[in-house]
Tab-separated table of C-alpha atoms in Angstrom:
chain	number	residue	atom	x	y	z
A	8	UNK	CA	8.659	20.503	-5.995
A	9	UNK	CA	9.633	17.057	-4.845
A	10	UNK	CA	9.179	16.272	-0.884
A	11	UNK	CA	9.542	14.050	1.532
A	12	UNK	CA	7.337	12.734	4.370
A	13	UNK	CA	9.067	10.849	7.295
A	14	UNK	CA	6.869	9.693	9.805
A	15	UNK	CA	8.725	9.468	13.567
A	16	UNK	CA	7.950	7.178	16.570
A	17	UNK	CA	10.304	6.232	18.556
A	18	UNK	CA	13.274	7.504	16.089
A	19	UNK	CA	15.055	10.313	17.779
A	20	UNK	CA	18.113	8.761	18.032
A	21	UNK	CA	18.190	7.450	13.992
A	22	UNK	CA	15.979	10.651	12.526
A	23	UNK	CA	18.980	13.407	11.870
A	24	UNK	CA	21.257	10.681	10.003
A	25	UNK	CA	18.484	9.758	7.867
A	26	UNK	CA	17.487	13.898	7.387
A	27	UNK	CA	21.163	14.929	6.800
A	28	UNK	CA	21.750	12.216	3.963
A	29	UNK	CA	18.662	13.552	1.665
A	30	UNK	CA	19.564	15.158	-0.922
A	31	UNK	CA	19.135	18.214	-2.565
A	32	UNK	CA	16.773	17.718	-5.573
A	33	UNK	CA	14.027	17.489	-1.647
A	34	UNK	CA	13.060	20.714	-1.406
A	35	UNK	CA	10.549	19.831	2.053
A	36	UNK	CA	10.680	17.689	4.200
A	37	UNK	CA	8.139	16.821	6.973
A	38	UNK	CA	8.694	14.770	9.814
A	39	UNK	CA	5.989	13.785	12.026
A	40	UNK	CA	6.223	12.727	15.147
A	41	UNK	CA	3.805	10.186	15.807
A	42	UNK	CA	3.292	10.665	19.497
A	43	UNK	CA	7.099	9.429	20.530
A	44	UNK	CA	7.401	8.999	23.928
A	45	UNK	CA	10.731	9.926	22.708
A	46	UNK	CA	9.739	13.295	21.397
A	47	UNK	CA	11.286	12.494	17.957
A	48	UNK	CA	9.946	16.721	16.834
A	49	UNK	CA	12.020	18.054	19.744
A	50	UNK	CA	15.027	16.077	18.690
A	51	UNK	CA	14.327	17.785	14.968
A	52	UNK	CA	13.328	21.389	16.051
A	53	UNK	CA	16.269	22.161	18.895
A	54	UNK	CA	18.742	20.108	16.740
A	55	UNK	CA	18.620	20.588	12.996
A	56	UNK	CA	19.580	23.302	10.959
A	57	UNK	CA	17.922	22.247	7.721
A	58	UNK	CA	15.844	25.354	6.394
A	59	UNK	CA	13.922	22.181	4.704
A	60	UNK	CA	12.268	20.582	7.404
A	61	UNK	CA	8.833	20.945	9.391
A	62	UNK	CA	7.852	18.803	12.305
A	63	UNK	CA	4.966	18.119	12.973
A	64	UNK	CA	3.270	16.453	15.775
A	65	UNK	CA	0.581	14.381	16.626
A	66	UNK	CA	-0.977	14.691	20.000
A	67	UNK	CA	-1.388	10.448	20.306
A	68	UNK	CA	-0.124	7.924	17.989
A	69	UNK	CA	-2.085	7.159	14.555
A	70	UNK	CA	0.450	4.595	13.230
A	71	UNK	CA	2.396	5.210	10.552
A	72	UNK	CA	-0.363	5.456	8.115
A	73	UNK	CA	-1.954	7.829	10.400
A	74	UNK	CA	1.537	9.729	10.216
A	75	UNK	CA	2.520	9.932	6.584
A	76	UNK	CA	-1.219	11.095	5.709
A	77	UNK	CA	-1.049	14.442	7.668
A	78	UNK	CA	2.252	14.901	6.169
A	79	UNK	CA	1.048	14.177	2.458
A	80	UNK	CA	-1.481	16.381	3.159
A	81	UNK	CA	0.500	19.204	4.390
A	82	UNK	CA	2.967	18.860	1.654
A	83	UNK	CA	-0.355	19.105	-0.863
A	84	UNK	CA	-1.744	22.665	0.487
A	85	UNK	CA	2.282	23.185	0.102
A	86	UNK	CA	2.813	23.117	-3.585
A	87	UNK	CA	3.844	19.401	-3.398
A	88	UNK	CA	4.145	17.799	-6.981
A	89	UNK	CA	6.032	13.953	-5.570
A	90	UNK	CA	6.010	13.334	-2.398
A	91	UNK	CA	8.034	10.525	-1.060
A	92	UNK	CA	7.644	8.338	2.107
A	93	UNK	CA	10.974	7.697	4.180
A	94	UNK	CA	11.500	5.432	7.502
A	95	UNK	CA	12.822	6.987	10.372
A	96	UNK	CA	14.825	3.860	11.186
A	97	UNK	CA	17.465	4.656	8.487
A	98	UNK	CA	17.421	1.652	6.657
A	99	UNK	CA	16.127	3.097	3.505
A	100	UNK	CA	19.510	4.803	1.471
A	101	UNK	CA	17.671	8.376	0.934
A	102	UNK	CA	21.035	8.878	-1.736
A	103	UNK	CA	18.856	6.073	-4.233
A	104	UNK	CA	15.576	8.634	-4.292
A	105	UNK	CA	16.028	10.646	-7.688
A	106	UNK	CA	16.030	7.033	-9.169
A	107	UNK	CA	12.269	6.728	-7.406
A	108	UNK	CA	10.772	9.209	-8.477
A	109	UNK	CA	12.301	9.092	-11.864
A	110	UNK	CA	9.287	7.109	-13.198
A	111	UNK	CA	6.720	9.675	-11.841
A	112	UNK	CA	8.799	12.604	-13.602
A	113	UNK	CA	8.672	11.367	-16.866
A	114	UNK	CA	5.471	10.860	-16.890
A	115	UNK	CA	5.347	6.827	-16.878
A	116	UNK	CA	4.075	5.706	-13.488
A	117	UNK	CA	1.359	7.547	-10.312
A	118	UNK	CA	2.864	5.712	-7.431
A	119	UNK	CA	6.402	3.886	-7.155
A	120	UNK	CA	7.491	1.857	-4.298
A	121	UNK	CA	10.397	-0.267	-3.639
A	122	UNK	CA	11.239	-3.578	-4.669
A	123	UNK	CA	13.838	-5.949	-1.406
A	124	UNK	CA	13.285	-9.293	-3.275
A	125	UNK	CA	14.855	-8.080	-6.942
A	126	UNK	CA	18.688	-8.501	-5.856
A	127	UNK	CA	19.086	-12.004	-4.326
A	128	UNK	CA	21.427	-11.029	-2.334
A	129	UNK	CA	19.906	-8.051	-0.700
A	130	UNK	CA	17.078	-10.958	0.222
A	131	UNK	CA	18.903	-13.246	1.620
A	132	UNK	CA	20.250	-10.780	3.839
A	133	UNK	CA	16.380	-9.820	5.068
A	134	UNK	CA	15.451	-12.053	9.005
A	135	UNK	CA	13.858	-15.340	7.750
A	136	UNK	CA	11.038	-14.607	9.020
A	137	UNK	CA	9.927	-11.870	7.222
A	138	UNK	CA	11.190	-13.136	3.985
A	139	UNK	CA	8.919	-16.034	4.638
A	140	UNK	CA	6.193	-13.263	5.629
A	141	UNK	CA	6.786	-10.645	3.191
A	142	UNK	CA	6.557	-13.224	0.155
A	143	UNK	CA	3.035	-14.547	1.756
A	144	UNK	CA	2.236	-11.694	1.372
A	145	UNK	CA	3.287	-10.746	-1.906
A	146	UNK	CA	0.373	-13.323	-3.530
A	147	UNK	CA	-1.840	-11.837	-1.121
A	148	UNK	CA	-1.371	-7.910	-2.149
A	149	UNK	CA	-1.615	-9.342	-6.025
A	150	UNK	CA	-5.026	-10.560	-5.326
A	151	UNK	CA	-6.423	-8.035	-3.115
A	152	UNK	CA	-4.459	-4.970	-5.236
A	153	UNK	CA	-4.988	-6.270	-8.707
A	154	UNK	CA	-1.273	-5.566	-9.653
A	155	UNK	CA	0.241	-8.448	-9.999
A	156	UNK	CA	3.504	-7.822	-11.529
A	157	UNK	CA	4.747	-6.427	-7.650
A	158	UNK	CA	6.206	-7.302	-5.059
A	159	UNK	CA	7.317	-7.081	-1.596
A	160	UNK	CA	3.740	-4.552	-0.717
A	161	UNK	CA	4.607	-4.094	2.716
A	162	UNK	CA	7.594	-1.729	1.743
A	163	UNK	CA	7.732	1.828	2.699
A	164	UNK	CA	10.113	2.994	0.657
A	165	UNK	CA	7.263	5.122	-2.643
A	166	UNK	CA	7.162	8.140	-4.099
A	167	UNK	CA	3.444	9.132	-5.431
A	168	UNK	CA	2.295	12.082	-7.025
A	169	UNK	CA	0.016	14.453	-5.574
A	170	UNK	CA	-2.690	15.448	-8.056
A	171	UNK	CA	-2.729	10.575	-7.455
A	172	UNK	CA	-2.641	11.578	-4.272
A	173	UNK	CA	-5.331	14.256	-3.780
A	174	UNK	CA	-8.033	11.224	-4.612
A	175	UNK	CA	-7.564	8.845	-2.189
A	176	UNK	CA	-9.680	8.745	0.421
A	177	UNK	CA	-7.819	9.178	3.903
A	178	UNK	CA	-10.504	7.805	6.363
A	179	UNK	CA	-11.131	5.007	4.376
A	180	UNK	CA	-6.956	3.978	4.506
A	181	UNK	CA	-5.591	1.782	7.430
A	182	UNK	CA	-3.410	3.958	9.726
A	183	UNK	CA	-1.142	1.405	11.073
A	184	UNK	CA	0.886	-1.544	9.659
A	185	UNK	CA	-1.455	-2.877	6.551
A	186	UNK	CA	-0.976	0.324	5.567
A	187	UNK	CA	0.989	0.353	2.604
A	188	UNK	CA	-0.692	-3.336	1.524
A	189	UNK	CA	-4.364	-0.722	1.731
A	190	UNK	CA	-2.664	2.297	-0.113
A	191	UNK	CA	-2.407	-0.373	-2.865
A	192	UNK	CA	-5.319	-1.123	-3.170
A	193	UNK	CA	-7.030	2.223	-3.072
A	194	UNK	CA	-4.337	3.059	-6.093
A	195	UNK	CA	-6.619	-0.192	-7.982
A	196	UNK	CA	-10.159	1.633	-7.275
A	197	UNK	CA	-8.028	4.596	-8.929
A	198	UNK	CA	-6.796	3.257	-11.497
A	199	UNK	CA	-3.763	4.741	-11.052
A	200	UNK	CA	-0.132	2.564	-12.402
A	201	UNK	CA	2.189	1.606	-10.163
A	202	UNK	CA	5.896	0.467	-11.283
A	203	UNK	CA	8.681	-1.206	-8.723
A	204	UNK	CA	12.192	0.375	-8.033
A	205	UNK	CA	14.786	-2.247	-7.510
A	206	UNK	CA	16.319	-1.040	-3.933
A	207	UNK	CA	18.882	-2.523	-1.188
A	208	UNK	CA	18.093	-2.741	2.389
A	209	UNK	CA	20.196	-2.460	5.533
A	210	UNK	CA	19.549	-4.589	8.665
A	211	UNK	CA	21.202	-3.400	11.644
A	212	UNK	CA	21.104	-3.046	15.248
A	213	UNK	CA	17.285	-1.441	15.004
A	214	UNK	CA	14.393	-2.329	16.913
A	215	UNK	CA	10.721	-2.556	14.389
A	216	UNK	CA	7.720	-2.086	15.775
A	217	UNK	CA	6.074	-4.177	13.882
A	218	UNK	CA	5.210	-7.633	15.696
A	219	UNK	CA	3.901	-10.120	13.021
A	220	UNK	CA	2.375	-12.750	15.674
A	221	UNK	CA	0.113	-9.623	16.777
A	222	UNK	CA	-0.492	-8.625	12.647
A	223	UNK	CA	-1.370	-11.996	10.962
A	224	UNK	CA	-4.893	-11.499	12.166
A	225	UNK	CA	-5.517	-8.241	10.516
A	226	UNK	CA	-3.474	-8.634	7.589
A	227	UNK	CA	-5.554	-11.941	6.714
A	228	UNK	CA	-9.021	-9.928	7.277
A	229	UNK	CA	-7.622	-6.767	5.022
A	230	UNK	CA	-6.645	-8.910	2.464
A	231	UNK	CA	-9.952	-11.168	2.364
A	232	UNK	CA	-12.143	-7.934	2.511
A	233	UNK	CA	-9.480	-6.109	-0.359
A	234	UNK	CA	-10.239	-8.070	-2.352
A	235	UNK	CA	-13.752	-9.101	-2.001
A	236	UNK	CA	-14.167	-5.431	-2.477
A	237	UNK	CA	-12.165	-5.107	-5.444
A	238	UNK	CA	-14.177	-7.517	-7.208
A	239	UNK	CA	-16.920	-6.273	-6.622
A	240	UNK	CA	-16.475	-3.107	-6.936
A	241	UNK	CA	-14.114	-2.896	-10.244
A	242	UNK	CA	-16.569	-6.517	-11.999
A	243	UNK	CA	-20.134	-5.590	-10.888
A	244	UNK	CA	-20.654	-1.570	-10.454
A	245	UNK	CA	-17.941	0.172	-12.759
A	246	UNK	CA	-17.660	-2.148	-15.676
A	247	UNK	CA	-20.055	-5.519	-15.989
A	248	UNK	CA	-18.571	-7.591	-18.778
A	249	UNK	CA	-17.516	-11.291	-19.948
A	250	UNK	CA	-14.961	-11.643	-16.931
A	251	UNK	CA	-18.068	-10.960	-14.836
A	252	UNK	CA	-20.216	-13.764	-15.941
A	253	UNK	CA	-17.013	-16.509	-16.117
A	254	UNK	CA	-16.371	-15.348	-12.669
A	255	UNK	CA	-20.184	-15.946	-11.500
A	256	UNK	CA	-20.689	-18.743	-13.429
A	257	UNK	CA	-17.328	-20.446	-12.931
A	258	UNK	CA	-17.997	-20.102	-8.846
A	259	UNK	CA	-21.168	-21.644	-9.376
A	260	UNK	CA	-19.894	-24.750	-11.241
A	261	UNK	CA	-16.898	-25.003	-9.403
A	262	UNK	CA	-18.596	-24.979	-6.071
A	263	UNK	CA	-21.791	-27.437	-7.261
A	264	UNK	CA	-19.198	-29.587	-8.576
A	265	UNK	CA	-16.761	-29.978	-5.587
A	266	UNK	CA	-19.922	-29.888	-2.839
A	267	UNK	CA	-22.234	-33.099	-5.186
A	268	UNK	CA	-19.155	-34.968	-6.184
A	269	UNK	CA	-18.260	-35.154	-2.275
A	270	UNK	CA	-21.424	-35.697	-1.507
A	271	UNK	CA	-22.004	-38.963	-2.805
A	272	UNK	CA	-18.642	-39.735	-2.481
A	273	UNK	CA	-19.695	-39.755	0.939
A	274	UNK	CA	-22.872	-41.319	0.964
A	275	UNK	CA	-21.724	-44.245	-1.492
A	276	UNK	CA	-19.809	-45.623	1.413
A	277	UNK	CA	-17.979	-49.547	0.075
A	278	UNK	CA	-20.815	-48.935	-3.120
A	279	UNK	CA	-19.316	-47.779	-6.286
A	280	UNK	CA	-20.928	-44.210	-7.640
A	281	UNK	CA	-22.995	-44.555	-11.207
A	282	UNK	CA	-20.576	-43.085	-13.726
A	283	UNK	CA	-23.302	-40.372	-14.765
A	284	UNK	CA	-23.220	-38.783	-11.436
A	285	UNK	CA	-19.059	-39.259	-11.867
A	286	UNK	CA	-19.595	-37.426	-15.095
A	287	UNK	CA	-21.642	-34.243	-13.468
A	288	UNK	CA	-19.347	-33.416	-10.649
A	289	UNK	CA	-16.388	-34.277	-13.132
A	290	UNK	CA	-17.518	-31.726	-15.964
A	291	UNK	CA	-18.772	-29.498	-13.956
A	292	UNK	CA	-16.192	-28.857	-11.667
A	293	UNK	CA	-13.829	-28.764	-14.588
A	294	UNK	CA	-15.726	-26.025	-16.199
A	295	UNK	CA	-16.009	-23.938	-13.184
A	296	UNK	CA	-12.532	-23.996	-12.700
A	297	UNK	CA	-11.299	-23.480	-16.353
A	298	UNK	CA	-13.913	-20.237	-16.883
A	299	UNK	CA	-12.260	-19.227	-12.910
A	300	UNK	CA	-8.922	-19.733	-14.537
A	301	UNK	CA	-9.843	-17.832	-17.743
A	302	UNK	CA	-11.487	-14.700	-15.195
A	303	UNK	CA	-7.686	-14.656	-13.542
A	304	UNK	CA	-6.455	-14.649	-16.684
A	305	UNK	CA	-8.266	-11.337	-17.511
A	306	UNK	CA	-8.065	-9.905	-14.364
A	307	UNK	CA	-4.320	-9.876	-15.113
A	308	UNK	CA	-3.795	-8.591	-18.523
A	309	UNK	CA	-6.025	-5.603	-17.145
A	310	UNK	CA	-3.732	-4.537	-14.403
A	311	UNK	CA	-3.427	-0.502	-15.080
A	312	UNK	CA	-0.755	0.166	-18.037
A	313	UNK	CA	-1.601	4.420	-18.576
A	314	UNK	CA	-0.664	6.727	-15.751
A	315	UNK	CA	-2.912	8.889	-14.389
A	316	UNK	CA	-1.425	11.664	-13.263
A	317	UNK	CA	-0.516	13.686	-16.896
A	318	UNK	CA	-4.656	14.041	-16.748
A	319	UNK	CA	-5.288	15.187	-13.730
A	320	UNK	CA	-5.493	19.244	-12.789
A	321	UNK	CA	-4.302	20.635	-9.106
A	322	UNK	CA	-7.389	20.600	-7.044
A	323	UNK	CA	-9.324	24.162	-6.269
A	324	UNK	CA	-9.218	26.676	-3.443
A	325	UNK	CA	-5.453	25.275	-1.984
A	326	UNK	CA	-4.758	28.915	-0.876
A	327	UNK	CA	-8.029	28.401	1.266
A	328	UNK	CA	-7.471	24.673	2.462
A	329	UNK	CA	-3.730	26.012	3.397
A	330	UNK	CA	-5.410	29.177	5.644
A	331	UNK	CA	-7.017	26.512	7.545
A	332	UNK	CA	-4.061	23.769	7.829
A	333	UNK	CA	-2.330	26.840	9.553
A	334	UNK	CA	-5.338	27.803	12.334
A	335	UNK	CA	-5.273	23.578	12.571
A	336	UNK	CA	-1.717	23.265	13.566
A	337	UNK	CA	-1.679	27.260	15.521
A	338	UNK	CA	-1.382	26.395	19.661
A	339	UNK	CA	-4.986	26.928	20.201
A	340	UNK	CA	-6.275	24.144	17.914
A	341	UNK	CA	-7.856	21.064	18.936
A	342	UNK	CA	-6.219	18.209	20.766
A	343	UNK	CA	-6.879	15.321	16.801
A	344	UNK	CA	-5.324	18.118	14.697
A	345	UNK	CA	-1.155	17.966	13.892
A	346	UNK	CA	0.800	19.909	15.608
A	347	UNK	CA	4.245	22.340	14.108
A	348	UNK	CA	6.966	22.852	16.320
A	349	UNK	CA	8.851	25.686	15.782
A	350	UNK	CA	13.086	25.338	15.995
A	351	UNK	CA	13.875	27.069	19.827
A	352	UNK	CA	16.809	29.840	19.323
């Protein structure tokens, strides 16, 4: 079963056209109202007659990631095999969903994401600030996730296999605007295969909820944290190889050569620096740099190449989990859980 999850916040004016454009290849459409002040879930419940639609509602705003994860878990417990995320602002063309999910359905990938940079004309139409920001974030995402061939890491148009989604730790995934990039990091930890889908996006009069100046620090710190965690988990906890030694030795020699050389250059002042001192600094610096390049080459070449989901089985006790979710969605549920919105007659 194919399912679409649509996180919705301030999307009452755009949500219905997005739902209407979703094709028959999708059996379930989950709209998650993320504490929207416009009541998007109520708009869907009262004005949408599509029987595939299930509106869910958060009492408080949890971010785009929190909304998608709520919809994703609902989809998994109701038997979904492939889960697609589409934003509610109308920038994504739902007619591209069959092409998006094809690599997963054919067993070639675990996760497929859109790439708005594939078409040069499409990239040129992107707002300049967003274009420059995405290019910079793309390089940082390569380093922090280990997927060196990907671009456009913040793209919210993606599909994931449910068996792979079951392996993700919801509590550790960032729920706000860093969600898509952090999701790539967690997919890298379980060695899921990620491929990209060339797509076109339209930029109209919609207003983005993202404020670039407010997110620079969280994005930068998130990438640094994930890069450190990825290297630590991959090369020192799960696997200790020649690349691990190259990284340690290369970093030590590179740092020593740089600090040693700068110190003696500064201490010498107007005096000539001895040739031996120069050779020590230069050799350790260059050898360390070469070892770090060797590690980087190994890291790039070891990106996941085989899909994971064909070797996985669905989690047991699915019916029990479904019953628990139904109870949590009932009117007497706590304020923290998602609520299912019923259509009014």
